[in-house]
PDB file of N, CA and C in Angstrom:
ATOM      1  N   UNK A1420     -42.633  -1.608  43.331  1.00 93.00           N
ATOM      2  CA  UNK A1420     -42.905  -1.756  41.970  1.00 93.00           C
ATOM      3  C   UNK A1420     -44.525  -0.735  42.049  1.00 93.00           C
ATOM      4  N   UNK A1421     -44.474   0.253  41.058  1.00 94.00           N
ATOM      5  CA  UNK A1421     -45.910   0.314  40.505  1.00 94.00           C
ATOM      6  C   UNK A1421     -47.332  -0.510  40.872  1.00 94.00           C
ATOM      7  N   UNK A1422     -47.139  -1.859  40.536  1.00 95.00           N
ATOM      8  CA  UNK A1422     -48.287  -2.092  40.660  1.00 95.00           C
ATOM      9  C   UNK A1422     -49.098  -3.244  42.469  1.00 95.00           C
ATOM     10  N   UNK A1423     -47.859  -3.250  43.346  1.00 97.00           N
ATOM     11  CA  UNK A1423     -47.444  -2.408  44.644  1.00 97.00           C
ATOM     12  C   UNK A1423     -47.597  -1.989  45.206  1.00 97.00           C
ATOM     13  N   UNK A1424     -47.394  -0.360  44.710  1.00 97.00           N
ATOM     14  CA  UNK A1424     -48.404   0.707  45.019  1.00 97.00           C
ATOM     15  C   UNK A1424     -49.637   1.195  45.146  1.00 97.00           C
ATOM     16  N   UNK A1425     -50.562   0.640  43.986  1.00 98.00           N
ATOM     17  CA  UNK A1425     -52.146   1.246  43.391  1.00 98.00           C
ATOM     18  C   UNK A1425     -52.130  -0.148  44.209  1.00 98.00           C
ATOM     19  N   UNK A1426     -52.135  -1.319  44.770  1.00 97.00           N
ATOM     20  CA  UNK A1426     -52.930  -2.154  44.977  1.00 97.00           C
ATOM     21  C   UNK A1426     -52.532  -1.540  46.510  1.00 97.00           C
ATOM     22  N   UNK A1427     -51.802  -0.734  47.527  1.00 97.00           N
ATOM     23  CA  UNK A1427     -51.631  -0.774  48.460  1.00 97.00           C
ATOM     24  C   UNK A1427     -52.556   0.928  48.898  1.00 97.00           C
ATOM     25  N   UNK A1428     -52.813   1.891  47.495  1.00 97.00           N
ATOM     26  CA  UNK A1428     -53.510   2.638  47.590  1.00 97.00           C
ATOM     27  C   UNK A1428     -54.664   2.402  47.516  1.00 97.00           C
ATOM     28  N   UNK A1429     -55.056   1.876  46.372  1.00 97.00           N
ATOM     29  CA  UNK A1429     -56.283   1.546  45.924  1.00 97.00           C
ATOM     30  C   UNK A1429     -56.849  -0.112  46.115  1.00 97.00           C
ATOM     31  N   UNK A1430     -57.034  -0.675  47.188  1.00 96.00           N
ATOM     32  CA  UNK A1430     -57.250  -2.374  47.468  1.00 96.00           C
ATOM     33  C   UNK A1430     -58.345  -2.643  47.128  1.00 96.00           C
ATOM     34  N   UNK A1431     -59.322  -1.942  46.109  1.00 96.00           N
ATOM     35  CA  UNK A1431     -60.475  -2.406  45.318  1.00 96.00           C
ATOM     36  C   UNK A1431     -59.536  -3.183  43.693  1.00 96.00           C
ATOM     37  N   UNK A1432     -58.766  -2.485  43.500  1.00 96.00           N
ATOM     38  CA  UNK A1432     -58.226  -2.825  42.239  1.00 96.00           C
ATOM     39  C   UNK A1432     -57.646  -4.179  42.076  1.00 96.00           C
ATOM     40  N   UNK A1433     -57.439  -4.834  43.107  1.00 95.00           N
ATOM     41  CA  UNK A1433     -57.551  -5.981  43.288  1.00 95.00           C
ATOM     42  C   UNK A1433     -58.189  -7.078  42.606  1.00 95.00           C
ATOM     43  N   UNK A1434     -60.436  -5.958  42.655  1.00 94.00           N
ATOM     44  CA  UNK A1434     -61.078  -7.636  42.008  1.00 94.00           C
ATOM     45  C   UNK A1434     -61.399  -6.750  41.290  1.00 94.00           C
ATOM     46  N   UNK A1435     -60.918  -5.848  40.650  1.00 94.00           N
ATOM     47  CA  UNK A1435     -61.745  -5.150  38.999  1.00 94.00           C
ATOM     48  C   UNK A1435     -61.388  -6.447  38.343  1.00 94.00           C
ATOM     49  N   UNK A1436     -62.040  -6.023  37.082  1.00 93.00           N
ATOM     50  CA  UNK A1436     -61.546  -6.511  35.403  1.00 93.00           C
ATOM     51  C   UNK A1436     -60.285  -6.506  34.855  1.00 93.00           C
ATOM     52  N   UNK A1437     -59.628  -7.542  34.523  1.00 96.00           N
ATOM     53  CA  UNK A1437     -58.173  -7.914  34.356  1.00 96.00           C
ATOM     54  C   UNK A1437     -57.990  -6.166  33.067  1.00 96.00           C
ATOM     55  N   UNK A1438     -58.813  -6.092  31.748  1.00 97.00           N
ATOM     56  CA  UNK A1438     -58.860  -4.704  31.178  1.00 97.00           C
ATOM     57  C   UNK A1438     -59.124  -3.636  31.887  1.00 97.00           C
ATOM     58  N   UNK A1439     -59.457  -3.579  33.167  1.00 97.00           N
ATOM     59  CA  UNK A1439     -60.454  -2.374  33.979  1.00 97.00           C
ATOM     60  C   UNK A1439     -58.673  -2.068  35.021  1.00 97.00           C
ATOM     61  N   UNK A1440     -57.672  -3.502  34.743  1.00 97.00           N
ATOM     62  CA  UNK A1440     -56.583  -3.105  35.764  1.00 97.00           C
ATOM     63  C   UNK A1440     -55.949  -2.486  35.200  1.00 97.00           C
ATOM     64  N   UNK A1441     -55.284  -3.067  33.711  1.00 97.00           N
ATOM     65  CA  UNK A1441     -54.833  -2.773  32.669  1.00 97.00           C
ATOM     66  C   UNK A1441     -54.851  -1.421  32.658  1.00 97.00           C
ATOM     67  N   UNK A1442     -55.800  -0.726  32.391  1.00 98.00           N
ATOM     68  CA  UNK A1442     -55.889   0.918  31.869  1.00 98.00           C
ATOM     69  C   UNK A1442     -55.637   1.761  33.695  1.00 98.00           C
ATOM     70  N   UNK A1443     -56.120   1.273  34.121  1.00 98.00           N
ATOM     71  CA  UNK A1443     -55.684   1.530  35.822  1.00 98.00           C
ATOM     72  C   UNK A1443     -54.458   1.933  35.425  1.00 98.00           C
ATOM     73  N   UNK A1444     -53.594   0.724  35.813  1.00 97.00           N
ATOM     74  CA  UNK A1444     -51.867   0.752  35.253  1.00 97.00           C
ATOM     75  C   UNK A1444     -51.701   1.284  34.450  1.00 97.00           C
ATOM     76  N   UNK A1445     -51.966   1.624  33.623  1.00 97.00           N
ATOM     77  CA  UNK A1445     -51.512   2.338  32.295  1.00 97.00           C
ATOM     78  C   UNK A1445     -51.687   4.526  33.340  1.00 97.00           C
ATOM     79  N   UNK A1446     -52.829   4.751  33.557  1.00 98.00           N
ATOM     80  CA  UNK A1446     -52.846   5.981  33.699  1.00 98.00           C
ATOM     81  C   UNK A1446     -51.990   6.532  35.000  1.00 98.00           C
ATOM     82  N   UNK A1447     -52.068   5.025  35.850  1.00 98.00           N
ATOM     83  CA  UNK A1447     -50.938   5.605  37.178  1.00 98.00           C
ATOM     84  C   UNK A1447     -49.542   5.555  36.632  1.00 98.00           C
ATOM     85  N   UNK A1448     -49.028   4.877  35.591  1.00 96.00           N
ATOM     86  CA  UNK A1448     -47.697   5.481  34.727  1.00 96.00           C
ATOM     87  C   UNK A1448     -47.847   6.978  34.570  1.00 96.00           C
ATOM     88  N   UNK A1449     -48.535   7.010  33.499  1.00 96.00           N
ATOM     89  CA  UNK A1449     -48.662   8.000  32.998  1.00 96.00           C
ATOM     90  C   UNK A1449     -48.912   9.317  33.928  1.00 96.00           C
ATOM     91  N   UNK A1450     -49.635   9.282  35.189  1.00 97.00           N
ATOM     92  CA  UNK A1450     -50.052  10.916  35.870  1.00 97.00           C
ATOM     93  C   UNK A1450     -49.573  10.558  37.830  1.00 97.00           C
ATOM     94  N   UNK A1451     -48.733   9.333  37.511  1.00 97.00           N
ATOM     95  CA  UNK A1451     -48.778   8.803  39.385  1.00 97.00           C
ATOM     96  C   UNK A1451     -49.859   8.692  40.088  1.00 97.00           C
ATOM     97  N   UNK A1452     -50.252   8.018  40.716  1.00 97.00           N
ATOM     98  CA  UNK A1452     -50.718   7.569  41.909  1.00 97.00           C
ATOM     99  C   UNK A1452     -51.364   8.880  42.417  1.00 97.00           C
ATOM    100  N   UNK A1453     -50.604   9.754  43.235  1.00 97.00           N
ATOM    101  CA  UNK A1453     -50.975  10.915  42.911  1.00 97.00           C
ATOM    102  C   UNK A1453     -51.918  11.594  42.196  1.00 97.00           C
ATOM    103  N   UNK A1454     -51.715  11.422  40.864  1.00 97.00           N
ATOM    104  CA  UNK A1454     -52.464  12.320  40.256  1.00 97.00           C
ATOM    105  C   UNK A1454     -53.371  11.103  39.867  1.00 97.00           C
ATOM    106  N   UNK A1455     -53.550   9.939  39.323  1.00 98.00           N
ATOM    107  CA  UNK A1455     -54.839   9.536  39.305  1.00 98.00           C
ATOM    108  C   UNK A1455     -55.973   9.178  40.374  1.00 98.00           C
ATOM    109  N   UNK A1456     -55.339   9.504  41.902  1.00 97.00           N
ATOM    110  CA  UNK A1456     -56.702   9.790  43.314  1.00 97.00           C
ATOM    111  C   UNK A1456     -57.454  10.682  43.014  1.00 97.00           C
ATOM    112  N   UNK A1457     -56.809  11.705  41.739  1.00 97.00           N
ATOM    113  CA  UNK A1457     -57.612  13.250  41.806  1.00 97.00           C
ATOM    114  C   UNK A1457     -58.626  12.707  40.668  1.00 97.00           C
ATOM    115  N   UNK A1458     -59.300  11.752  40.962  1.00 97.00           N
ATOM    116  CA  UNK A1458     -59.649  11.097  39.431  1.00 97.00           C
ATOM    117  C   UNK A1458     -60.751  10.192  40.943  1.00 97.00           C
ATOM    118  N   UNK A1459     -61.734  11.037  41.348  1.00 97.00           N
ATOM    119  CA  UNK A1459     -62.175  10.347  42.205  1.00 97.00           C
ATOM    120  C   UNK A1459     -63.969   9.599  41.723  1.00 97.00           C
ATOM    121  N   UNK A1460     -64.348  10.383  40.950  1.00 97.00           N
ATOM    122  CA  UNK A1460     -65.545   9.742  40.215  1.00 97.00           C
ATOM    123  C   UNK A1460     -65.260   8.459  39.662  1.00 97.00           C
ATOM    124  N   UNK A1461     -64.330   8.572  38.663  1.00 97.00           N
ATOM    125  CA  UNK A1461     -64.150   7.552  37.752  1.00 97.00           C
ATOM    126  C   UNK A1461     -63.456   6.565  38.587  1.00 97.00           C
ATOM    127  N   UNK A1462     -62.878   6.671  39.885  1.00 97.00           N
ATOM    128  CA  UNK A1462     -62.291   5.328  40.814  1.00 97.00           C
ATOM    129  C   UNK A1462     -62.904   5.034  41.522  1.00 97.00           C
ATOM    130  N   UNK A1463     -64.852   6.042  42.050  1.00 97.00           N
ATOM    131  CA  UNK A1463     -65.871   4.931  42.479  1.00 97.00           C
ATOM    132  C   UNK A1463     -66.266   4.616  41.503  1.00 97.00           C
ATOM    133  N   UNK A1464     -66.289   4.393  40.154  1.00 97.00           N
ATOM    134  CA  UNK A1464     -66.613   3.850  39.253  1.00 97.00           C
ATOM    135  C   UNK A1464     -66.976   2.708  38.587  1.00 97.00           C
ATOM    136  N   UNK A1465     -65.137   2.486  38.969  1.00 97.00           N
ATOM    137  CA  UNK A1465     -64.270   1.666  38.660  1.00 97.00           C
ATOM    138  C   UNK A1465     -64.582   0.320  39.557  1.00 97.00           C
ATOM    139  N   UNK A1466     -64.612   0.775  40.729  1.00 95.00           N
ATOM    140  CA  UNK A1466     -64.597   0.246  42.126  1.00 95.00           C
ATOM    141  C   UNK A1466     -65.987  -0.383  42.092  1.00 95.00           C
ATOM    142  N   UNK A1467     -67.349   0.430  41.616  1.00 95.00           N
ATOM    143  CA  UNK A1467     -68.511  -0.265  41.781  1.00 95.00           C
ATOM    144  C   UNK A1467     -68.530  -0.756  40.272  1.00 95.00           C
ATOM    145  N   UNK A1468     -67.847  -1.225  39.440  1.00 94.00           N
ATOM    146  CA  UNK A1468     -67.328  -1.636  38.564  1.00 94.00           C
ATOM    147  C   UNK A1468     -68.747  -1.253  37.339  1.00 94.00           C
ATOM    148  N   UNK A1469     -69.296   0.163  37.541  1.00 96.00           N
ATOM    149  CA  UNK A1469     -70.112   1.216  36.580  1.00 96.00           C
ATOM    150  C   UNK A1469     -68.871   1.718  35.029  1.00 96.00           C
ATOM    151  N   UNK A1470     -68.801   0.622  34.468  1.00 96.00           N
ATOM    152  CA  UNK A1470     -67.928   1.044  33.954  1.00 96.00           C
ATOM    153  C   UNK A1470     -68.343   2.219  32.468  1.00 96.00           C
ATOM    154  N   UNK A1471     -69.638   2.175  31.974  1.00 96.00           N
ATOM    155  CA  UNK A1471     -69.769   3.358  31.242  1.00 96.00           C
ATOM    156  C   UNK A1471     -69.760   4.670  31.878  1.00 96.00           C
ATOM    157  N   UNK A1472     -70.236   4.819  33.432  1.00 97.00           N
ATOM    158  CA  UNK A1472     -69.852   6.512  33.922  1.00 97.00           C
ATOM    159  C   UNK A1472     -68.777   6.713  33.615  1.00 97.00           C
ATOM    160  N   UNK A1473     -67.499   5.170  34.642  1.00 97.00           N
ATOM    161  CA  UNK A1473     -66.080   5.491  34.611  1.00 97.00           C
ATOM    162  C   UNK A1473     -65.304   6.211  33.293  1.00 97.00           C
ATOM    163  N   UNK A1474     -66.038   5.681  32.041  1.00 97.00           N
ATOM    164  CA  UNK A1474     -65.625   5.969  30.657  1.00 97.00           C
ATOM    165  C   UNK A1474     -65.696   7.742  30.298  1.00 97.00           C
ATOM    166  N   UNK A1475     -66.893   7.914  30.975  1.00 97.00           N
ATOM    167  CA  UNK A1475     -67.091   8.917  30.899  1.00 97.00           C
ATOM    168  C   UNK A1475     -66.592  10.167  31.424  1.00 97.00           C
ATOM    169  N   UNK A1476     -66.126   9.938  32.738  1.00 97.00           N
ATOM    170  CA  UNK A1476     -65.460  10.393  33.976  1.00 97.00           C
ATOM    171  C   UNK A1476     -64.490  10.930  33.710  1.00 97.00           C
ATOM    172  N   UNK A1477     -63.246   9.702  32.812  1.00 97.00           N
ATOM    173  CA  UNK A1477     -62.382  10.118  32.360  1.00 97.00           C
ATOM    174  C   UNK A1477     -62.441  11.158  31.424  1.00 97.00           C
ATOM    175  N   UNK A1478     -62.910  11.035  30.920  1.00 97.00           N
ATOM    176  CA  UNK A1478     -62.824  12.225  29.637  1.00 97.00           C
ATOM    177  C   UNK A1478     -63.291  13.746  30.031  1.00 97.00           C
ATOM    178  N   UNK A1479     -63.707  13.251  31.326  1.00 94.00           N
ATOM    179  CA  UNK A1479     -64.434  15.202  32.027  1.00 94.00           C
ATOM    180  C   UNK A1479     -62.894  15.435  32.663  1.00 94.00           C
ATOM    181  N   UNK A1480     -62.238  15.486  31.856  1.00 94.00           N
ATOM    182  CA  UNK A1480     -60.849  16.119  32.529  1.00 94.00           C
ATOM    183  C   UNK A1480     -59.575  16.859  32.117  1.00 94.00           C
ATOM    184  N   UNK A1481     -58.581  17.057  33.098  1.00 95.00           N
ATOM    185  CA  UNK A1481     -57.785  18.105  32.044  1.00 95.00           C
ATOM    186  C   UNK A1481     -57.235  17.153  31.630  1.00 95.00           C
ATOM    187  N   UNK A1482     -57.136  16.024  32.057  1.00 96.00           N
ATOM    188  CA  UNK A1482     -55.788  14.986  31.493  1.00 96.00           C
ATOM    189  C   UNK A1482     -56.399  14.432  29.878  1.00 96.00           C
ATOM    190  N   UNK A1483     -57.491  14.794  29.676  1.00 97.00           N
ATOM    191  CA  UNK A1483     -58.379  14.355  28.038  1.00 97.00           C
ATOM    192  C   UNK A1483     -57.704  15.523  27.618  1.00 97.00           C
ATOM    193  N   UNK A1484     -57.323  16.768  27.906  1.00 96.00           N
ATOM    194  CA  UNK A1484     -57.486  17.596  27.099  1.00 96.00           C
ATOM    195  C   UNK A1484     -55.683  17.712  26.401  1.00 96.00           C
ATOM    196  N   UNK A1485     -55.332  17.254  27.784  1.00 96.00           N
ATOM    197  CA  UNK A1485     -53.713  17.349  27.550  1.00 96.00           C
ATOM    198  C   UNK A1485     -53.263  16.095  26.309  1.00 96.00           C
ATOM    199  N   UNK A1486     -53.867  15.023  26.675  1.00 96.00           N
ATOM    200  CA  UNK A1486     -53.561  13.622  25.743  1.00 96.00           C
ATOM    201  C   UNK A1486     -55.228  13.049  25.524  1.00 96.00           C
ATOM    202  N   UNK A1487     -55.489  13.693  24.823  1.00 97.00           N
ATOM    203  CA  UNK A1487     -57.092  13.126  24.131  1.00 97.00           C
ATOM    204  C   UNK A1487     -56.308  12.218  23.284  1.00 97.00           C
ATOM    205  N   UNK A1488     -55.736  11.601  22.708  1.00 97.00           N
ATOM    206  CA  UNK A1488     -55.650  10.174  22.136  1.00 97.00           C
ATOM    207  C   UNK A1488     -55.487   9.518  22.891  1.00 97.00           C
ATOM    208  N   UNK A1489     -54.839   9.429  24.019  1.00 97.00           N
ATOM    209  CA  UNK A1489     -54.499   8.035  25.062  1.00 97.00           C
ATOM    210  C   UNK A1489     -55.724   7.723  25.599  1.00 97.00           C
ATOM    211  N   UNK A1490     -56.205   9.478  26.287  1.00 97.00           N
ATOM    212  CA  UNK A1490     -57.243   9.465  27.121  1.00 97.00           C
ATOM    213  C   UNK A1490     -59.016   8.418  26.412  1.00 97.00           C
ATOM    214  N   UNK A1491     -59.093   8.747  24.850  1.00 98.00           N
ATOM    215  CA  UNK A1491     -59.803   8.710  24.405  1.00 98.00           C
ATOM    216  C   UNK A1491     -59.796   6.587  24.788  1.00 98.00           C
ATOM    217  N   UNK A1492     -58.446   6.656  23.840  1.00 98.00           N
ATOM    218  CA  UNK A1492     -58.713   5.157  23.777  1.00 98.00           C
ATOM    219  C   UNK A1492     -59.211   4.211  24.936  1.00 98.00           C
ATOM    220  N   UNK A1493     -57.965   4.640  26.292  1.00 98.00           N
ATOM    221  CA  UNK A1493     -58.176   4.233  27.996  1.00 98.00           C
ATOM    222  C   UNK A1493     -59.905   3.768  27.935  1.00 98.00           C
ATOM    223  N   UNK A1494     -60.328   5.609  27.903  1.00 98.00           N
ATOM    224  CA  UNK A1494     -61.981   5.572  28.137  1.00 98.00           C
ATOM    225  C   UNK A1494     -62.857   4.417  27.037  1.00 98.00           C
ATOM    226  N   UNK A1495     -62.480   4.136  25.901  1.00 97.00           N
ATOM    227  CA  UNK A1495     -63.164   3.185  25.439  1.00 97.00           C
ATOM    228  C   UNK A1495     -63.144   1.792  25.612  1.00 97.00           C
ATOM    229  N   UNK A1496     -61.460   1.170  26.228  1.00 98.00           N
ATOM    230  CA  UNK A1496     -61.782   0.198  26.825  1.00 98.00           C
ATOM    231  C   UNK A1496     -62.609   0.220  28.069  1.00 98.00           C
ATOM    232  N   UNK A1497     -62.657   0.622  28.665  1.00 98.00           N
ATOM    233  CA  UNK A1497     -63.668   1.120  30.161  1.00 98.00           C
ATOM    234  C   UNK A1497     -65.013   1.135  29.081  1.00 98.00           C
ATOM    235  N   UNK A1498     -65.342   1.424  28.365  1.00 97.00           N
ATOM    236  CA  UNK A1498     -66.797   1.697  27.793  1.00 97.00           C
ATOM    237  C   UNK A1498     -66.846   0.059  27.265  1.00 97.00           C
ATOM    238  N   UNK A1499     -66.013  -0.494  27.192  1.00 97.00           N
ATOM    239  CA  UNK A1499     -66.413  -1.754  26.150  1.00 97.00           C
ATOM    240  C   UNK A1499     -66.907  -2.716  27.335  1.00 97.00           C
ATOM    241  N   UNK A1500     -66.484  -2.485  28.332  1.00 96.00           N
ATOM    242  CA  UNK A1500     -66.805  -3.656  29.706  1.00 96.00           C
ATOM    243  C   UNK A1500     -68.071  -3.500  30.033  1.00 96.00           C
ATOM    244  N   UNK A1501     -68.423  -2.600  29.356  1.00 90.00           N
ATOM    245  CA  UNK A1501     -69.732  -2.414  30.414  1.00 90.00           C
ATOM    246  C   UNK A1501     -70.990  -3.376  29.526  1.00 90.00           C
ATOM    247  N   UNK A1502     -70.609  -3.268  28.455  1.00 78.00           N
ATOM    248  CA  UNK A1502     -71.509  -4.595  27.731  1.00 78.00           C
ATOM    249  C   UNK A1502     -71.284  -5.558  27.514  1.00 78.00           C
ATOM    250  N   UNK A1503     -69.677  -6.441  29.123  1.00 66.00           N
ATOM    251  CA  UNK A1503     -69.692  -7.522  29.144  1.00 66.00           C
ATOM    252  C   UNK A1503     -70.832  -8.103  29.954  1.00 66.00           C
TER     253      UNK A1503
END
């Protein structure tokens, strides 16, 4: 399943906030694990729970230009975690 593949590719995934997990699953579903793995800065910031920074990095991408509504919504969900 996708979830098992995410856990293998990104061991840190298991330890992040559930809302962040939901966003990562959404991105991996859309982009594939290989596509998501190219978001190196975003991944680093998610792994280290620097959600504000992760949300900015998500929008600095071709993905954002191609699917602006989805990327903006997911970025905002991550940004909201920085105030928790």
